[in-house]
């Protein structure tokens, strides 16, 4: 069980008080024993010596009482150093108490925030689960297998998906590409197998500027022919104008149509 910071403050305050009393009484008594029979001394009474010890420890030093012997002054130096240490200890204890209190408040606030985050995550998992069940019940598309004729076409299509903002997703059947709720898996297989989508795909490049950049870079990534609806107009110009899609074609005949939304 964690102690309250105010309990710690009381314990340390009691300890500092006890040390202070010991220093005052012991120092005053020693100086009184040393100074009481010395000619010219002004610490002739025990009460005066205690008063002098208190003013010396607190660094007040009124000056009406002071030791005149070497031993008495050495005792006074010890009381002075003790006073500096005691005052510093009091300040440290108070700072510790308030810092501990602030830490408890911050921990309580963090605990409340974590509880709220867990609640929100639970709600999101519940909603996601319901959405997934609804999608399966309606026959929603969750995975699309793309059949390509060779590994070069697969590499070109992989580059294009990454350029369009899709993210790789590792699975049991290799790396696929994910965009939102659609998982696209690229499979190299002969095109005579009636499985998956083969031959041509259409993607959105979102903006004409992005479409133009991808069209310029596509020649370096296996797309050997870039065409548009109007062959006499460069595809980059059509893309920038947003009036026609751009068709990217690989050497194996796989085509990708890029449009700007």
PDB file of C-alpha atoms in Angstrom, residues 6-205:
ATOM      1  CA  UNK A   6       1.287  14.025   3.716  1.00  0.00           C
ATOM      2  CA  UNK A   7       2.143  11.038   5.906  1.00  0.00           C
ATOM      3  CA  UNK A   8       5.675  11.132   4.530  1.00  0.00           C
ATOM      4  CA  UNK A   9       5.773  14.866   5.212  1.00  0.00           C
ATOM      5  CA  UNK A  10       4.773  14.356   8.856  1.00  0.00           C
ATOM      6  CA  UNK A  11       7.366  11.621   9.340  1.00  0.00           C
ATOM      7  CA  UNK A  12      10.206  13.667   7.866  1.00  0.00           C
ATOM      8  CA  UNK A  13       9.046  16.803   9.669  1.00  0.00           C
ATOM      9  CA  UNK A  14       9.136  14.938  12.962  1.00  0.00           C
ATOM     10  CA  UNK A  15      12.644  13.704  12.196  1.00  0.00           C
ATOM     11  CA  UNK A  16      13.883  17.175  11.219  1.00  0.00           C
ATOM     12  CA  UNK A  17      12.277  18.674  14.337  1.00  0.00           C
ATOM     13  CA  UNK A  18      13.959  16.096  16.553  1.00  0.00           C
ATOM     14  CA  UNK A  19      17.357  16.797  14.964  1.00  0.00           C
ATOM     15  CA  UNK A  20      16.815  20.532  15.373  1.00  0.00           C
ATOM     16  CA  UNK A  21      16.012  20.168  19.080  1.00  0.00           C
ATOM     17  CA  UNK A  22      19.077  18.001  19.624  1.00  0.00           C
ATOM     18  CA  UNK A  23      21.362  20.493  17.846  1.00  0.00           C
ATOM     19  CA  UNK A  24      19.905  23.491  19.735  1.00  0.00           C
ATOM     20  CA  UNK A  25      20.034  21.868  23.174  1.00  0.00           C
ATOM     21  CA  UNK A  26      23.402  20.155  22.726  1.00  0.00           C
ATOM     22  CA  UNK A  27      25.064  23.175  21.113  1.00  0.00           C
ATOM     23  CA  UNK A  28      23.657  25.658  23.629  1.00  0.00           C
ATOM     24  CA  UNK A  29      24.622  23.462  26.546  1.00  0.00           C
ATOM     25  CA  UNK A  30      28.170  22.905  25.309  1.00  0.00           C
ATOM     26  CA  UNK A  31      28.722  26.608  24.693  1.00  0.00           C
ATOM     27  CA  UNK A  32      27.301  27.428  28.143  1.00  0.00           C
ATOM     28  CA  UNK A  33      29.670  24.930  29.783  1.00  0.00           C
ATOM     29  CA  UNK A  34      32.618  26.404  27.902  1.00  0.00           C
ATOM     30  CA  UNK A  35      31.743  30.101  28.239  1.00  0.00           C
ATOM     31  CA  UNK A  36      30.079  30.502  31.648  1.00  0.00           C
ATOM     32  CA  UNK A  37      33.297  31.049  33.676  1.00  0.00           C
ATOM     33  CA  UNK A  38      35.360  32.871  31.043  1.00  0.00           C
ATOM     34  CA  UNK A  39      36.063  36.562  31.794  1.00  0.00           C
ATOM     35  CA  UNK A  40      34.230  38.840  29.358  1.00  0.00           C
ATOM     36  CA  UNK A  41      31.772  36.147  28.320  1.00  0.00           C
ATOM     37  CA  UNK A  42      28.103  37.092  27.723  1.00  0.00           C
ATOM     38  CA  UNK A  43      26.802  33.493  27.777  1.00  0.00           C
ATOM     39  CA  UNK A  44      26.603  33.122  31.535  1.00  0.00           C
ATOM     40  CA  UNK A  45      23.120  31.583  31.719  1.00  0.00           C
ATOM     41  CA  UNK A  46      21.853  28.354  30.132  1.00  0.00           C
ATOM     42  CA  UNK A  47      18.751  30.100  28.791  1.00  0.00           C
ATOM     43  CA  UNK A  48      20.860  32.718  27.048  1.00  0.00           C
ATOM     44  CA  UNK A  49      22.954  29.944  25.520  1.00  0.00           C
ATOM     45  CA  UNK A  50      19.839  28.187  24.170  1.00  0.00           C
ATOM     46  CA  UNK A  51      18.578  31.476  22.706  1.00  0.00           C
ATOM     47  CA  UNK A  52      21.959  32.069  21.083  1.00  0.00           C
ATOM     48  CA  UNK A  53      21.926  28.507  19.691  1.00  0.00           C
ATOM     49  CA  UNK A  54      18.503  29.032  18.101  1.00  0.00           C
ATOM     50  CA  UNK A  55      19.464  32.341  16.463  1.00  0.00           C
ATOM     51  CA  UNK A  56      22.720  30.829  15.202  1.00  0.00           C
ATOM     52  CA  UNK A  57      21.034  27.723  13.743  1.00  0.00           C
ATOM     53  CA  UNK A  58      18.414  29.786  11.902  1.00  0.00           C
ATOM     54  CA  UNK A  59      21.172  32.146  10.614  1.00  0.00           C
ATOM     55  CA  UNK A  60      19.408  35.142  12.226  1.00  0.00           C
ATOM     56  CA  UNK A  61      22.276  36.119  14.532  1.00  0.00           C
ATOM     57  CA  UNK A  62      21.050  39.143  16.526  1.00  0.00           C
ATOM     58  CA  UNK A  63      24.534  39.703  17.948  1.00  0.00           C
ATOM     59  CA  UNK A  64      23.619  40.308  21.633  1.00  0.00           C
ATOM     60  CA  UNK A  65      25.172  36.937  22.588  1.00  0.00           C
ATOM     61  CA  UNK A  66      28.278  35.349  21.084  1.00  0.00           C
ATOM     62  CA  UNK A  67      31.115  33.070  22.185  1.00  0.00           C
ATOM     63  CA  UNK A  68      34.526  34.531  22.970  1.00  0.00           C
ATOM     64  CA  UNK A  69      36.622  31.361  23.263  1.00  0.00           C
ATOM     65  CA  UNK A  70      38.043  29.296  20.388  1.00  0.00           C
ATOM     66  CA  UNK A  71      36.172  26.168  21.444  1.00  0.00           C
ATOM     67  CA  UNK A  72      32.914  28.092  21.737  1.00  0.00           C
ATOM     68  CA  UNK A  73      33.344  29.526  18.252  1.00  0.00           C
ATOM     69  CA  UNK A  74      34.076  26.091  16.810  1.00  0.00           C
ATOM     70  CA  UNK A  75      30.830  24.866  18.355  1.00  0.00           C
ATOM     71  CA  UNK A  76      29.091  27.880  16.791  1.00  0.00           C
ATOM     72  CA  UNK A  77      30.475  26.914  13.357  1.00  0.00           C
ATOM     73  CA  UNK A  78      29.056  23.408  13.784  1.00  0.00           C
ATOM     74  CA  UNK A  79      25.641  24.831  14.676  1.00  0.00           C
ATOM     75  CA  UNK A  80      25.757  27.100  11.611  1.00  0.00           C
ATOM     76  CA  UNK A  81      26.460  24.213   9.232  1.00  0.00           C
ATOM     77  CA  UNK A  82      23.760  22.141  10.923  1.00  0.00           C
ATOM     78  CA  UNK A  83      21.287  24.995  10.441  1.00  0.00           C
ATOM     79  CA  UNK A  84      22.019  25.219   6.725  1.00  0.00           C
ATOM     80  CA  UNK A  85      21.483  21.473   6.346  1.00  0.00           C
ATOM     81  CA  UNK A  86      18.260  21.499   8.399  1.00  0.00           C
ATOM     82  CA  UNK A  87      16.771  24.391   6.406  1.00  0.00           C
ATOM     83  CA  UNK A  88      17.627  22.593   3.155  1.00  0.00           C
ATOM     84  CA  UNK A  89      16.048  19.394   4.461  1.00  0.00           C
ATOM     85  CA  UNK A  90      12.834  21.217   5.344  1.00  0.00           C
ATOM     86  CA  UNK A  91      12.636  22.702   1.836  1.00  0.00           C
ATOM     87  CA  UNK A  92      13.316  19.295   0.260  1.00  0.00           C
ATOM     88  CA  UNK A  93      10.627  17.604   2.353  1.00  0.00           C
ATOM     89  CA  UNK A  94       8.020  20.190   1.429  1.00  0.00           C
ATOM     90  CA  UNK A  95       8.950  19.956  -2.264  1.00  0.00           C
ATOM     91  CA  UNK A  96       8.778  16.151  -2.092  1.00  0.00           C
ATOM     92  CA  UNK A  97       5.334  16.281  -0.526  1.00  0.00           C
ATOM     93  CA  UNK A  98       3.885  18.568  -3.181  1.00  0.00           C
ATOM     94  CA  UNK A  99       5.599  16.679  -6.019  1.00  0.00           C
ATOM     95  CA  UNK A 100       4.174  13.395  -4.729  1.00  0.00           C
ATOM     96  CA  UNK A 101       0.732  14.938  -4.558  1.00  0.00           C
ATOM     97  CA  UNK A 102       1.047  16.179  -8.138  1.00  0.00           C
ATOM     98  CA  UNK A 103       2.250  12.740  -9.243  1.00  0.00           C
ATOM     99  CA  UNK A 104      -0.801  11.096  -7.680  1.00  0.00           C
ATOM    100  CA  UNK A 105      -3.093  13.491  -9.513  1.00  0.00           C
ATOM    101  CA  UNK A 106      -1.325  12.840 -12.819  1.00  0.00           C
ATOM    102  CA  UNK A 107      -1.515   9.069 -12.289  1.00  0.00           C
ATOM    103  CA  UNK A 108      -5.231   9.332 -11.540  1.00  0.00           C
ATOM    104  CA  UNK A 109      -5.751  11.398 -14.706  1.00  0.00           C
ATOM    105  CA  UNK A 110      -3.725   8.939 -16.794  1.00  0.00           C
ATOM    106  CA  UNK A 111      -5.688   6.025 -15.365  1.00  0.00           C
ATOM    107  CA  UNK A 112      -8.930   7.742 -16.313  1.00  0.00           C
ATOM    108  CA  UNK A 113      -7.660   8.406 -19.845  1.00  0.00           C
ATOM    109  CA  UNK A 114      -6.499   4.793 -20.237  1.00  0.00           C
ATOM    110  CA  UNK A 115      -9.893   3.593 -19.070  1.00  0.00           C
ATOM    111  CA  UNK A 116     -11.601   5.800 -21.642  1.00  0.00           C
ATOM    112  CA  UNK A 117      -9.241   4.577 -24.382  1.00  0.00           C
ATOM    113  CA  UNK A 118      -9.965   0.948 -23.483  1.00  0.00           C
ATOM    114  CA  UNK A 119     -13.670   1.695 -23.603  1.00  0.00           C
ATOM    115  CA  UNK A 120     -13.345   3.310 -27.042  1.00  0.00           C
ATOM    116  CA  UNK A 121     -11.230   0.386 -28.317  1.00  0.00           C
ATOM    117  CA  UNK A 122     -13.828  -2.076 -27.074  1.00  0.00           C
ATOM    118  CA  UNK A 123     -16.551  -0.113 -28.845  1.00  0.00           C
ATOM    119  CA  UNK A 124     -14.484  -0.011 -32.053  1.00  0.00           C
ATOM    120  CA  UNK A 125     -13.846  -3.766 -31.908  1.00  0.00           C
ATOM    121  CA  UNK A 126     -17.552  -4.319 -31.411  1.00  0.00           C
ATOM    122  CA  UNK A 127     -18.458  -2.084 -34.360  1.00  0.00           C
ATOM    123  CA  UNK A 128     -15.717  -3.624 -36.549  1.00  0.00           C
ATOM    124  CA  UNK A 129     -16.934  -7.111 -35.727  1.00  0.00           C
ATOM    125  CA  UNK A 130     -20.484  -6.186 -36.635  1.00  0.00           C
ATOM    126  CA  UNK A 131     -19.322  -4.552 -39.880  1.00  0.00           C
ATOM    127  CA  UNK A 132     -17.294  -7.625 -40.847  1.00  0.00           C
ATOM    128  CA  UNK A 133     -20.249  -9.897 -40.142  1.00  0.00           C
ATOM    129  CA  UNK A 134     -22.499  -7.648 -42.218  1.00  0.00           C
ATOM    130  CA  UNK A 135     -20.010  -7.651 -45.085  1.00  0.00           C
ATOM    131  CA  UNK A 136     -19.818 -11.439 -45.071  1.00  0.00           C
ATOM    132  CA  UNK A 137     -23.584 -11.701 -44.900  1.00  0.00           C
ATOM    133  CA  UNK A 138     -23.958  -9.419 -47.939  1.00  0.00           C
ATOM    134  CA  UNK A 139     -21.193 -11.140 -49.856  1.00  0.00           C
ATOM    135  CA  UNK A 140     -18.862  -8.133 -49.663  1.00  0.00           C
ATOM    136  CA  UNK A 141     -15.522  -8.280 -51.470  1.00  0.00           C
ATOM    137  CA  UNK A 142     -12.676  -8.838 -49.025  1.00  0.00           C
ATOM    138  CA  UNK A 143      -9.937 -10.405 -51.176  1.00  0.00           C
ATOM    139  CA  UNK A 144      -9.117 -10.208 -54.866  1.00  0.00           C
ATOM    140  CA  UNK A 145      -6.614 -12.517 -56.534  1.00  0.00           C
ATOM    141  CA  UNK A 146      -4.853 -11.030 -59.566  1.00  0.00           C
ATOM    142  CA  UNK A 147      -3.447 -13.566 -62.004  1.00  0.00           C
ATOM    143  CA  UNK A 148      -0.479 -12.383 -64.060  1.00  0.00           C
ATOM    144  CA  UNK A 149       1.526 -14.198 -66.728  1.00  0.00           C
ATOM    145  CA  UNK A 150       5.067 -13.706 -65.394  1.00  0.00           C
ATOM    146  CA  UNK A 151       7.106 -12.422 -62.465  1.00  0.00           C
ATOM    147  CA  UNK A 152       8.045  -9.231 -64.342  1.00  0.00           C
ATOM    148  CA  UNK A 153       4.386  -8.285 -64.624  1.00  0.00           C
ATOM    149  CA  UNK A 154       3.920  -9.075 -60.944  1.00  0.00           C
ATOM    150  CA  UNK A 155       6.846  -6.790 -60.077  1.00  0.00           C
ATOM    151  CA  UNK A 156       5.435  -3.985 -62.233  1.00  0.00           C
ATOM    152  CA  UNK A 157       2.006  -4.313 -60.651  1.00  0.00           C
ATOM    153  CA  UNK A 158       3.551  -4.397 -57.174  1.00  0.00           C
ATOM    154  CA  UNK A 159       5.411  -1.139 -57.864  1.00  0.00           C
ATOM    155  CA  UNK A 160       2.228   0.479 -59.155  1.00  0.00           C
ATOM    156  CA  UNK A 161       0.211  -0.531 -56.080  1.00  0.00           C
ATOM    157  CA  UNK A 162       2.897   0.881 -53.784  1.00  0.00           C
ATOM    158  CA  UNK A 163       2.977   4.079 -55.853  1.00  0.00           C
ATOM    159  CA  UNK A 164      -0.800   4.386 -55.533  1.00  0.00           C
ATOM    160  CA  UNK A 165      -0.621   4.147 -51.731  1.00  0.00           C
ATOM    161  CA  UNK A 166      -1.463   0.476 -51.085  1.00  0.00           C
ATOM    162  CA  UNK A 167       0.282  -1.223 -48.144  1.00  0.00           C
ATOM    163  CA  UNK A 168       1.975  -4.656 -48.066  1.00  0.00           C
ATOM    164  CA  UNK A 169       0.289  -7.310 -45.955  1.00  0.00           C
ATOM    165  CA  UNK A 170       2.185 -10.537 -45.182  1.00  0.00           C
ATOM    166  CA  UNK A 171       0.129 -13.727 -45.075  1.00  0.00           C
ATOM    167  CA  UNK A 172       0.364 -17.488 -45.406  1.00  0.00           C
ATOM    168  CA  UNK A 173       0.358 -17.244 -49.203  1.00  0.00           C
ATOM    169  CA  UNK A 174       3.009 -14.546 -49.481  1.00  0.00           C
ATOM    170  CA  UNK A 175       2.777 -10.786 -49.643  1.00  0.00           C
ATOM    171  CA  UNK A 176      -0.466  -9.151 -50.705  1.00  0.00           C
ATOM    172  CA  UNK A 177      -1.468  -5.480 -50.929  1.00  0.00           C
ATOM    173  CA  UNK A 178      -4.073  -3.813 -48.754  1.00  0.00           C
ATOM    174  CA  UNK A 179      -6.087  -0.638 -49.321  1.00  0.00           C
ATOM    175  CA  UNK A 180      -8.890  -0.077 -46.819  1.00  0.00           C
ATOM    176  CA  UNK A 181     -11.009  -3.221 -46.645  1.00  0.00           C
ATOM    177  CA  UNK A 182      -9.760  -4.685 -49.966  1.00  0.00           C
ATOM    178  CA  UNK A 183      -6.916  -7.203 -49.986  1.00  0.00           C
ATOM    179  CA  UNK A 184      -5.333  -7.750 -53.402  1.00  0.00           C
ATOM    180  CA  UNK A 185      -3.136 -10.807 -53.902  1.00  0.00           C
ATOM    181  CA  UNK A 186      -0.882 -11.099 -56.949  1.00  0.00           C
ATOM    182  CA  UNK A 187      -0.438 -14.661 -58.261  1.00  0.00           C
ATOM    183  CA  UNK A 188       1.828 -15.688 -61.127  1.00  0.00           C
ATOM    184  CA  UNK A 189      -0.019 -18.369 -63.105  1.00  0.00           C
ATOM    185  CA  UNK A 190      -0.865 -19.151 -66.750  1.00  0.00           C
ATOM    186  CA  UNK A 191      -3.729 -17.040 -67.989  1.00  0.00           C
ATOM    187  CA  UNK A 192      -5.675 -20.057 -69.176  1.00  0.00           C
ATOM    188  CA  UNK A 193      -6.563 -20.882 -65.558  1.00  0.00           C
ATOM    189  CA  UNK A 194     -10.069 -19.419 -64.891  1.00  0.00           C
ATOM    190  CA  UNK A 195      -9.293 -18.044 -61.453  1.00  0.00           C
ATOM    191  CA  UNK A 196      -9.031 -14.433 -60.305  1.00  0.00           C
ATOM    192  CA  UNK A 197      -8.868 -11.290 -62.392  1.00  0.00           C
ATOM    193  CA  UNK A 198      -6.658 -11.344 -65.459  1.00  0.00           C
ATOM    194  CA  UNK A 199      -5.688  -8.888 -68.133  1.00  0.00           C
ATOM    195  CA  UNK A 200      -6.883  -5.425 -67.078  1.00  0.00           C
ATOM    196  CA  UNK A 201      -7.501  -3.385 -63.914  1.00  0.00           C
ATOM    197  CA  UNK A 202      -8.634   0.157 -63.240  1.00  0.00           C
ATOM    198  CA  UNK A 203      -7.244   2.230 -60.354  1.00  0.00           C
ATOM    199  CA  UNK A 204      -7.774   5.777 -59.178  1.00  0.00           C
ATOM    200  CA  UNK A 205      -4.712   8.004 -58.874  1.00  0.00           C
TER     201      UNK A 205
END
